[in-house]
Short mmCIF file of C-alpha atoms in Angstrom, two decimals:
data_model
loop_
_atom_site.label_atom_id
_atom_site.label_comp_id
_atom_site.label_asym_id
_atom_site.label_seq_id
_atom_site.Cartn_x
_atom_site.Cartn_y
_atom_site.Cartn_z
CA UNK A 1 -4.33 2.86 13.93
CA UNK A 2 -2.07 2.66 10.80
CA UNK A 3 -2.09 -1.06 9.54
CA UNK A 4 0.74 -2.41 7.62
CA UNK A 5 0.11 -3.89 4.31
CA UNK A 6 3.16 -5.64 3.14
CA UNK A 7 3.10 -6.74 -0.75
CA UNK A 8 0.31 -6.44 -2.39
CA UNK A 9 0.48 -8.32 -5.69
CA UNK A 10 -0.91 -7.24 -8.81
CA UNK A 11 -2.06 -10.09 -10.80
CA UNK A 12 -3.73 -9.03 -14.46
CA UNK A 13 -7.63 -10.19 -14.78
CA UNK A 14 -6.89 -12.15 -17.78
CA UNK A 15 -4.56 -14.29 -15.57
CA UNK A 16 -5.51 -18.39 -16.80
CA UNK A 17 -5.11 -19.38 -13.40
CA UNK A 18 -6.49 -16.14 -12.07
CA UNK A 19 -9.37 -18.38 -9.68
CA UNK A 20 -6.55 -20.67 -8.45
CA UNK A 21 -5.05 -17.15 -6.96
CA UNK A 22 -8.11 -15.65 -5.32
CA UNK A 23 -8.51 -19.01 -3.95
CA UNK A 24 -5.14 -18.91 -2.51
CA UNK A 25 -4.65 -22.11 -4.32
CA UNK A 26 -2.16 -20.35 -5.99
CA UNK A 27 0.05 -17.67 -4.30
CA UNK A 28 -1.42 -18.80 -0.93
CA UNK A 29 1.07 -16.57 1.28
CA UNK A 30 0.23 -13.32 -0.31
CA UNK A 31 -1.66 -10.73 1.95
CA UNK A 32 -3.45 -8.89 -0.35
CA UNK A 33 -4.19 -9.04 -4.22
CA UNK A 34 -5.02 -6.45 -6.72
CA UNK A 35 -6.55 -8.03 -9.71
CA UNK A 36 -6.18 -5.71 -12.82
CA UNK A 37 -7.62 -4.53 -15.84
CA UNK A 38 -5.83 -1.18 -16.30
CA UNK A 39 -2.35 -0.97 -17.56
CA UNK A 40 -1.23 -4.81 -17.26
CA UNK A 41 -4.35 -5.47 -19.58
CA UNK A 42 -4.23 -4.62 -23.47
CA UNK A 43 -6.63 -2.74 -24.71
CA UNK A 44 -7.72 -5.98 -27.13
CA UNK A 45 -7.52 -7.98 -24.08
CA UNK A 46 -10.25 -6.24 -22.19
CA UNK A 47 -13.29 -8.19 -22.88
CA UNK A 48 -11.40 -11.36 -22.36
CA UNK A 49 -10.49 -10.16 -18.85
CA UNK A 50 -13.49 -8.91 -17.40
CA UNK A 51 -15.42 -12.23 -18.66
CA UNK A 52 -12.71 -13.98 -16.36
CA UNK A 53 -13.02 -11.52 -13.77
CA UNK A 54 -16.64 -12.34 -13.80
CA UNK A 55 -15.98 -15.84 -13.80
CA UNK A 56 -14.08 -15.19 -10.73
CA UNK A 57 -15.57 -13.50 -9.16
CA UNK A 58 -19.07 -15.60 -9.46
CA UNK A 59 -17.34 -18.57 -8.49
CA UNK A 60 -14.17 -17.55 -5.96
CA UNK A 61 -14.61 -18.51 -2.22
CA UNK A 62 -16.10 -15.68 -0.04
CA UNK A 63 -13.67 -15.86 2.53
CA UNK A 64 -10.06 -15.59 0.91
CA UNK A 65 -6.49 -16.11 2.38
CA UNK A 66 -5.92 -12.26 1.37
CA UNK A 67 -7.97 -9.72 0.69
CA UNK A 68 -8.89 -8.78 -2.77
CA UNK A 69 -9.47 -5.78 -4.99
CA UNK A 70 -9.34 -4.85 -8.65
CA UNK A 71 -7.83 -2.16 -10.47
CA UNK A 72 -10.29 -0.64 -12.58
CA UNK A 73 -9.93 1.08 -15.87
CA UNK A 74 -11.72 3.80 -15.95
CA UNK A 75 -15.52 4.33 -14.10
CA UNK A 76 -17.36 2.75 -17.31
CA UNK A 77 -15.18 -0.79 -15.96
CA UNK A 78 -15.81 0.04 -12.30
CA UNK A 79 -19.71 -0.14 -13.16
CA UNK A 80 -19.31 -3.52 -14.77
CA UNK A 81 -17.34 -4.94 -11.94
CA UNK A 82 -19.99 -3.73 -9.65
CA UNK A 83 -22.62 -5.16 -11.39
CA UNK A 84 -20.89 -8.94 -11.65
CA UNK A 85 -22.61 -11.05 -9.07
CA UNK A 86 -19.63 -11.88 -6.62
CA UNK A 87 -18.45 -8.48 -6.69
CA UNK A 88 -19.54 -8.03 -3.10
CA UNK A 89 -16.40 -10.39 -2.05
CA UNK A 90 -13.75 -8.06 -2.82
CA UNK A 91 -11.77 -6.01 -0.57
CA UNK A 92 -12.65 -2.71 -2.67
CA UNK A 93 -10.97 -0.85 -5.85
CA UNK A 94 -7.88 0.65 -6.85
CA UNK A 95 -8.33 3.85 -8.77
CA UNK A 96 -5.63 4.80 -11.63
CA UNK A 97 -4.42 8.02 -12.08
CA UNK A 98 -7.02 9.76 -9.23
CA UNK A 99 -7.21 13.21 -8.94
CA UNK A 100 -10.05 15.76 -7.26
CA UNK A 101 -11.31 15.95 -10.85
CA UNK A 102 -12.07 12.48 -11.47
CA UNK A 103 -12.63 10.62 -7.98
CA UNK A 104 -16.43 11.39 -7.63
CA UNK A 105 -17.01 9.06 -10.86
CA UNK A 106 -15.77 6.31 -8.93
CA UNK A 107 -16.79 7.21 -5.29
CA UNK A 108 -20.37 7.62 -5.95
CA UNK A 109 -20.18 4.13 -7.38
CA UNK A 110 -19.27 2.49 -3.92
CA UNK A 111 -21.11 5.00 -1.80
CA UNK A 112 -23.43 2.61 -0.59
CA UNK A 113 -21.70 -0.85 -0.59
CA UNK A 114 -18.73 -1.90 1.93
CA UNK A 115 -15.74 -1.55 -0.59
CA UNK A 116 -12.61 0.42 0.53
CA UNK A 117 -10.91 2.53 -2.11
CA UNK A 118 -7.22 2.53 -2.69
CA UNK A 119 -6.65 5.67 -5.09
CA UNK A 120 -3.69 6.02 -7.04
CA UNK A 121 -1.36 9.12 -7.40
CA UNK A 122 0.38 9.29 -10.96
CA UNK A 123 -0.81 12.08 -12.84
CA UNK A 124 0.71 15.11 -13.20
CA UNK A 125 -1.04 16.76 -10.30
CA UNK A 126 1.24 14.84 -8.00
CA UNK A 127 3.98 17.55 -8.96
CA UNK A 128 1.81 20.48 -8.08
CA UNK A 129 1.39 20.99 -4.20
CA UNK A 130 -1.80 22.77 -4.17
CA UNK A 131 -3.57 20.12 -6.30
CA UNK A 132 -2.64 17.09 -3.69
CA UNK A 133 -3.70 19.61 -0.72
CA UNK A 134 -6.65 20.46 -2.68
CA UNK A 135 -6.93 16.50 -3.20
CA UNK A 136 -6.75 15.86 0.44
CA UNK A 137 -9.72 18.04 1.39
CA UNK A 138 -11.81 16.00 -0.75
CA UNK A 139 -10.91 13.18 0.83
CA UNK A 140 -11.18 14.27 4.14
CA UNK A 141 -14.72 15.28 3.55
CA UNK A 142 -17.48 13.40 5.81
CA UNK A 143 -18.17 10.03 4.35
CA UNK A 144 -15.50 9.50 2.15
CA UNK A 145 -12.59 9.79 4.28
CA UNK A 146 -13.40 6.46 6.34
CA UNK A 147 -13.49 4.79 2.78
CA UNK A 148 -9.88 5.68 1.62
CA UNK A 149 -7.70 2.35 2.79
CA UNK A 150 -4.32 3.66 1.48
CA UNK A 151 -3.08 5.78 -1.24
CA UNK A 152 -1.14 4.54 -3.82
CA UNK A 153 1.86 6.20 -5.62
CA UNK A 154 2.49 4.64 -9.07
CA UNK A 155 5.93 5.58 -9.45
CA UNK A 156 6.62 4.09 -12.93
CA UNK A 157 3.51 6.71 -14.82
CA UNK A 158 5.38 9.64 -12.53
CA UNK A 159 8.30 8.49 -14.36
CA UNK A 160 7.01 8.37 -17.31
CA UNK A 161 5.72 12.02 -17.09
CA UNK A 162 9.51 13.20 -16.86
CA UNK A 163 10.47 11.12 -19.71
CA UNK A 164 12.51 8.73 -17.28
CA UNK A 165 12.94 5.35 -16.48
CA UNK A 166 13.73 3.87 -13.14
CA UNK A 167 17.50 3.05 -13.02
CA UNK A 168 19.21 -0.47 -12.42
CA UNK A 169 21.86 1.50 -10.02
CA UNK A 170 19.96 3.11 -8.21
CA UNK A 171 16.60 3.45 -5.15
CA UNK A 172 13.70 5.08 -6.72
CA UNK A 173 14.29 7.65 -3.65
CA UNK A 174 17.43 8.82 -5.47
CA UNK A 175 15.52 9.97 -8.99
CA UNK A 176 13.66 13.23 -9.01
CA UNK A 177 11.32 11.26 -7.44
CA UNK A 178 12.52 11.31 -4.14
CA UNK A 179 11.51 14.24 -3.11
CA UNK A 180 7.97 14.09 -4.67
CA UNK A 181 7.41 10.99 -2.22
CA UNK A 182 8.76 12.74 0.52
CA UNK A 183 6.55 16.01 -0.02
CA UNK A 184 2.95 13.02 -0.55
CA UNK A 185 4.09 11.98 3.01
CA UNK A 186 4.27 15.30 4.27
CA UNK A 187 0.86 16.43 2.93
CA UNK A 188 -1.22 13.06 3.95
CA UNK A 189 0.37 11.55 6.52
CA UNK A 190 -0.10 14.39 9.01
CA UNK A 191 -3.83 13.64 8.41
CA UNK A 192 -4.26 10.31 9.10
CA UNK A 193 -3.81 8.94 5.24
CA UNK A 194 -1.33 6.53 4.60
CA UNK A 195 0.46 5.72 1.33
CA UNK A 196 2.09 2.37 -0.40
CA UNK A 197 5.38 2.72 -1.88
CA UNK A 198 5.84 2.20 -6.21
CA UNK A 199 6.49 -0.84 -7.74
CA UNK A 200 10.42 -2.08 -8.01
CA UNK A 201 10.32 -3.52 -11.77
CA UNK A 202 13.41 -5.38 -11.62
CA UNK A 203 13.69 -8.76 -10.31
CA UNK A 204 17.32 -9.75 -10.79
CA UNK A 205 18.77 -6.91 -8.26
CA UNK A 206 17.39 -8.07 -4.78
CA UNK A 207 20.31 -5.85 -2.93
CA UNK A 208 18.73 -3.29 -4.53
CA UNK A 209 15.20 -4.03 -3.78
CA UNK A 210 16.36 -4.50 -0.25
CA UNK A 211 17.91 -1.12 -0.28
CA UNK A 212 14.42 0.57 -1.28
CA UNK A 213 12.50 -1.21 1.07
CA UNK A 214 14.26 0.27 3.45
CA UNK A 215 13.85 4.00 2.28
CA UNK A 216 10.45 3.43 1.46
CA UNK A 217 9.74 2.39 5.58
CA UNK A 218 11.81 5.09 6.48
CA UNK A 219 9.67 7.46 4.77
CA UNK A 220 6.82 5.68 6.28
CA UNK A 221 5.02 3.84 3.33
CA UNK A 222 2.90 0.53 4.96
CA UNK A 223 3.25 -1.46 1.22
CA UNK A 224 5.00 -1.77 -1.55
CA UNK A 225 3.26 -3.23 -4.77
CA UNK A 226 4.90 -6.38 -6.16
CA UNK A 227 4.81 -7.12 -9.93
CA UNK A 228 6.07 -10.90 -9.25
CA UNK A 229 5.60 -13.30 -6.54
CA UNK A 230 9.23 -14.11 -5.84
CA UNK A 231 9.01 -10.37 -4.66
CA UNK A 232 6.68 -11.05 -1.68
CA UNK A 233 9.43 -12.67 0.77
CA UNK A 234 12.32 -10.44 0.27
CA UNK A 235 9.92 -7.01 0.89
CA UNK A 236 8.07 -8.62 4.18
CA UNK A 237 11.22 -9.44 5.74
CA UNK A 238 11.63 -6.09 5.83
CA UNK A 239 8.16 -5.35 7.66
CA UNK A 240 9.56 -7.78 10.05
CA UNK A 241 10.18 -5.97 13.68
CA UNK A 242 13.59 -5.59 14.94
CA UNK A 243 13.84 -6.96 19.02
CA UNK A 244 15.31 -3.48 20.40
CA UNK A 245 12.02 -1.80 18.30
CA UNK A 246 10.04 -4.35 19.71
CA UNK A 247 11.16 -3.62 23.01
CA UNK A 248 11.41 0.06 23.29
CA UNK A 249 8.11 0.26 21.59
CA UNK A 250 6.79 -2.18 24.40
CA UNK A 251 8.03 -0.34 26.97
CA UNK A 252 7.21 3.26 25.66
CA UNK A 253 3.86 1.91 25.74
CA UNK A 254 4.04 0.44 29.49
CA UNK A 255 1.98 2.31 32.41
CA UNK A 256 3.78 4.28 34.57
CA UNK A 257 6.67 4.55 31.89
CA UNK A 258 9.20 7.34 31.98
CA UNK A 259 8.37 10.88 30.19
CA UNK A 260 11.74 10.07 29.03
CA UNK A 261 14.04 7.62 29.38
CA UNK A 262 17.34 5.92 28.03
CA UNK A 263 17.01 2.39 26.13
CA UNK A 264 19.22 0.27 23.42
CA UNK A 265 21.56 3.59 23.78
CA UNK A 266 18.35 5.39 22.40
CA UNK A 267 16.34 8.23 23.89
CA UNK A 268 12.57 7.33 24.08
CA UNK A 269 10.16 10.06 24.32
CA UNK A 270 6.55 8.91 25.37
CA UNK A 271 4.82 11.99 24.25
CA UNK A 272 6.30 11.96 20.74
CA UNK A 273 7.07 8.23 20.17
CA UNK A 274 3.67 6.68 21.20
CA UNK A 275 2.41 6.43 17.86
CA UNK A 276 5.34 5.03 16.60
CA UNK A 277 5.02 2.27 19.26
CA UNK A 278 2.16 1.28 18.92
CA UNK A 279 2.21 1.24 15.08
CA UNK A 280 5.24 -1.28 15.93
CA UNK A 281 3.70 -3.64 18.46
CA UNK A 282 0.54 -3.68 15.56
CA UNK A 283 3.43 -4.24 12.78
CA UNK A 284 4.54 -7.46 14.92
CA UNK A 285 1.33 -9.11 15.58
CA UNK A 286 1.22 -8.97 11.49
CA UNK A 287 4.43 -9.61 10.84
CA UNK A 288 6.49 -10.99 13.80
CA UNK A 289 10.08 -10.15 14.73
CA UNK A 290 13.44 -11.10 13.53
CA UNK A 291 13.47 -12.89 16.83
CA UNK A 292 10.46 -12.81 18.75
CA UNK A 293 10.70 -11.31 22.31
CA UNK A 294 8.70 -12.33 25.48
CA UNK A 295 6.10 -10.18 26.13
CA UNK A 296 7.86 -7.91 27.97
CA UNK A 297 11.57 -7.14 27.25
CA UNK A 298 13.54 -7.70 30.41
CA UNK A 299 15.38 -4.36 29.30
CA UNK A 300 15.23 -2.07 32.06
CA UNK A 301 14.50 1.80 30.50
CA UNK A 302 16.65 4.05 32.38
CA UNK A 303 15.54 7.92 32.72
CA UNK A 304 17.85 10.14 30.56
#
């Protein structure tokens, strides 16, 4: 079953009140947290934040109000996170810049603990077909594949790669990455992998965000990253079931339901849309709906 994420929010491991947020003292409504100590961490900042993330981690309750990981630098930082008593409590790892050549530094690592790994796809190799179908296979192999949560596409280091910046006018989905996303869905989600949509860096153009959102559940992503809490709200609302889903997903998934049948002046297809159904009814329990329904829609489906 594909599980929504929502916003995860990065929070750097240098963060002063970075206990405060794994506590959910701080933050409290976020789902899911992704301490870092990759790219939001300077290189002279480094030592500093893996003493606090050892702090942290040491001292941060076991059960959280979200789960927890940390972006690693590099395996070398992995191994030291590992090694920090407390490190046990977290979620798992996210893994910059993956690729088939690198990701047995860091698998082998968690092998034989309980972490999940989130890897991240923003090197090059995302542009070349045959290395994220190459990728894949090592990730489907026995073992590993039940350890791969999500994958993550860090749109802003794709960008980067072509010399671009993401627009203020504009949905990432209308840059030359648009179709990049749209070929990573088409290569993992067939096989059971899931992916989280890139971060939306700019936090004075919430029509905009909205906008992406949108796209980025229409091409099936279960996250987007946030870079700022005020983000959180205005991307879950968006996870957020609509009734007439809600209700044609509930009655798709009914016994005795129609092969086919005629509902909210859409055709519903049991065969094809029971895994979108049931992906909904999950979505809701997380979520909720824009206006929770009963549990089960009067709506009457009507055969086509």
């Amino acid at each position: 079953m594909v599980k929504s994420m929502g916003a995860s929010l990065y929070v750097p491991a240098n963060h002063k009140y970075l206990m405060d947020v794994a506590n959910g003292e701080r933050m409290g409504h976020v789902r899911s947290l992704i301490f870092c100590t990759e790219d939001a961490v300077a290189d002279a900042d480094l030592s500093w934040a893996l003493f606090n993330l050892s702090v942290v981690l040491a001292n941060m309750r076991r059960e959280g109000t979200a789960e927890r990981f940390v972006r690693v630098r590099n395996p070398d930082v992995m191994a030291r996170v590992l090694a920090m008593p407390g490190a046990d409590k977290l979620a798992g790892f996210v893994i910059p810049k993956a690729t088939r050549y690198n990701f047995d530094a860091y698998f082998k690592q968690i092998r034989h603990t309980d972490h999940m790994l989130m890897p991240t796809l923003e090197t090059a190799e995302v542009f070349n077909d045959w290395e994220m179908r190459q990728f894949r296979k090592m990730l489907e192999a026995p073992g590993v594949r039940q350890r791969i949560l999500a994958l993550r596409i860090g749109g802003n280091d794709l960008l980067a790669l072509l010399g671009l910046r993401r627009p203020r006018t504009m949905t990432l989905y209308r840059t030359p990455l648009g179709p990049v996303i749209a070929r990573l869905v088409t290569t993992f989600r067939p096989y059971g992998f899931v992916l989280t949509a890139p971060v939306f860096e700019h936090l004075d153009l919430p029509e905009l965000l909205d906008q992406e959102v949108m796209e980025d559940l229409a091409h099936g992503m279960v996250g987007k990253t946030a870079i700022h809490p005020s983000q959180i709200a205005p991307i879950e609302q968006h996870y957020r079931v609509k009734p007439n889903d809600l209700a044609a997903a509930r009655a798709i998934l009914e016994v005795g339901a129609p092969a086919v049948f005629k509902m909210h002046d859409s055709m519903c297809e049991v065969a094809t849309h029971r895994a979108w159904a049931e992906r909904t009814v999950e979505q809701s329990k997380v979520f909720g709906a824009h206006h929770e329904l009963p549990p089960m829609s009067p709506a009457i489906p009507r055969e086509i």
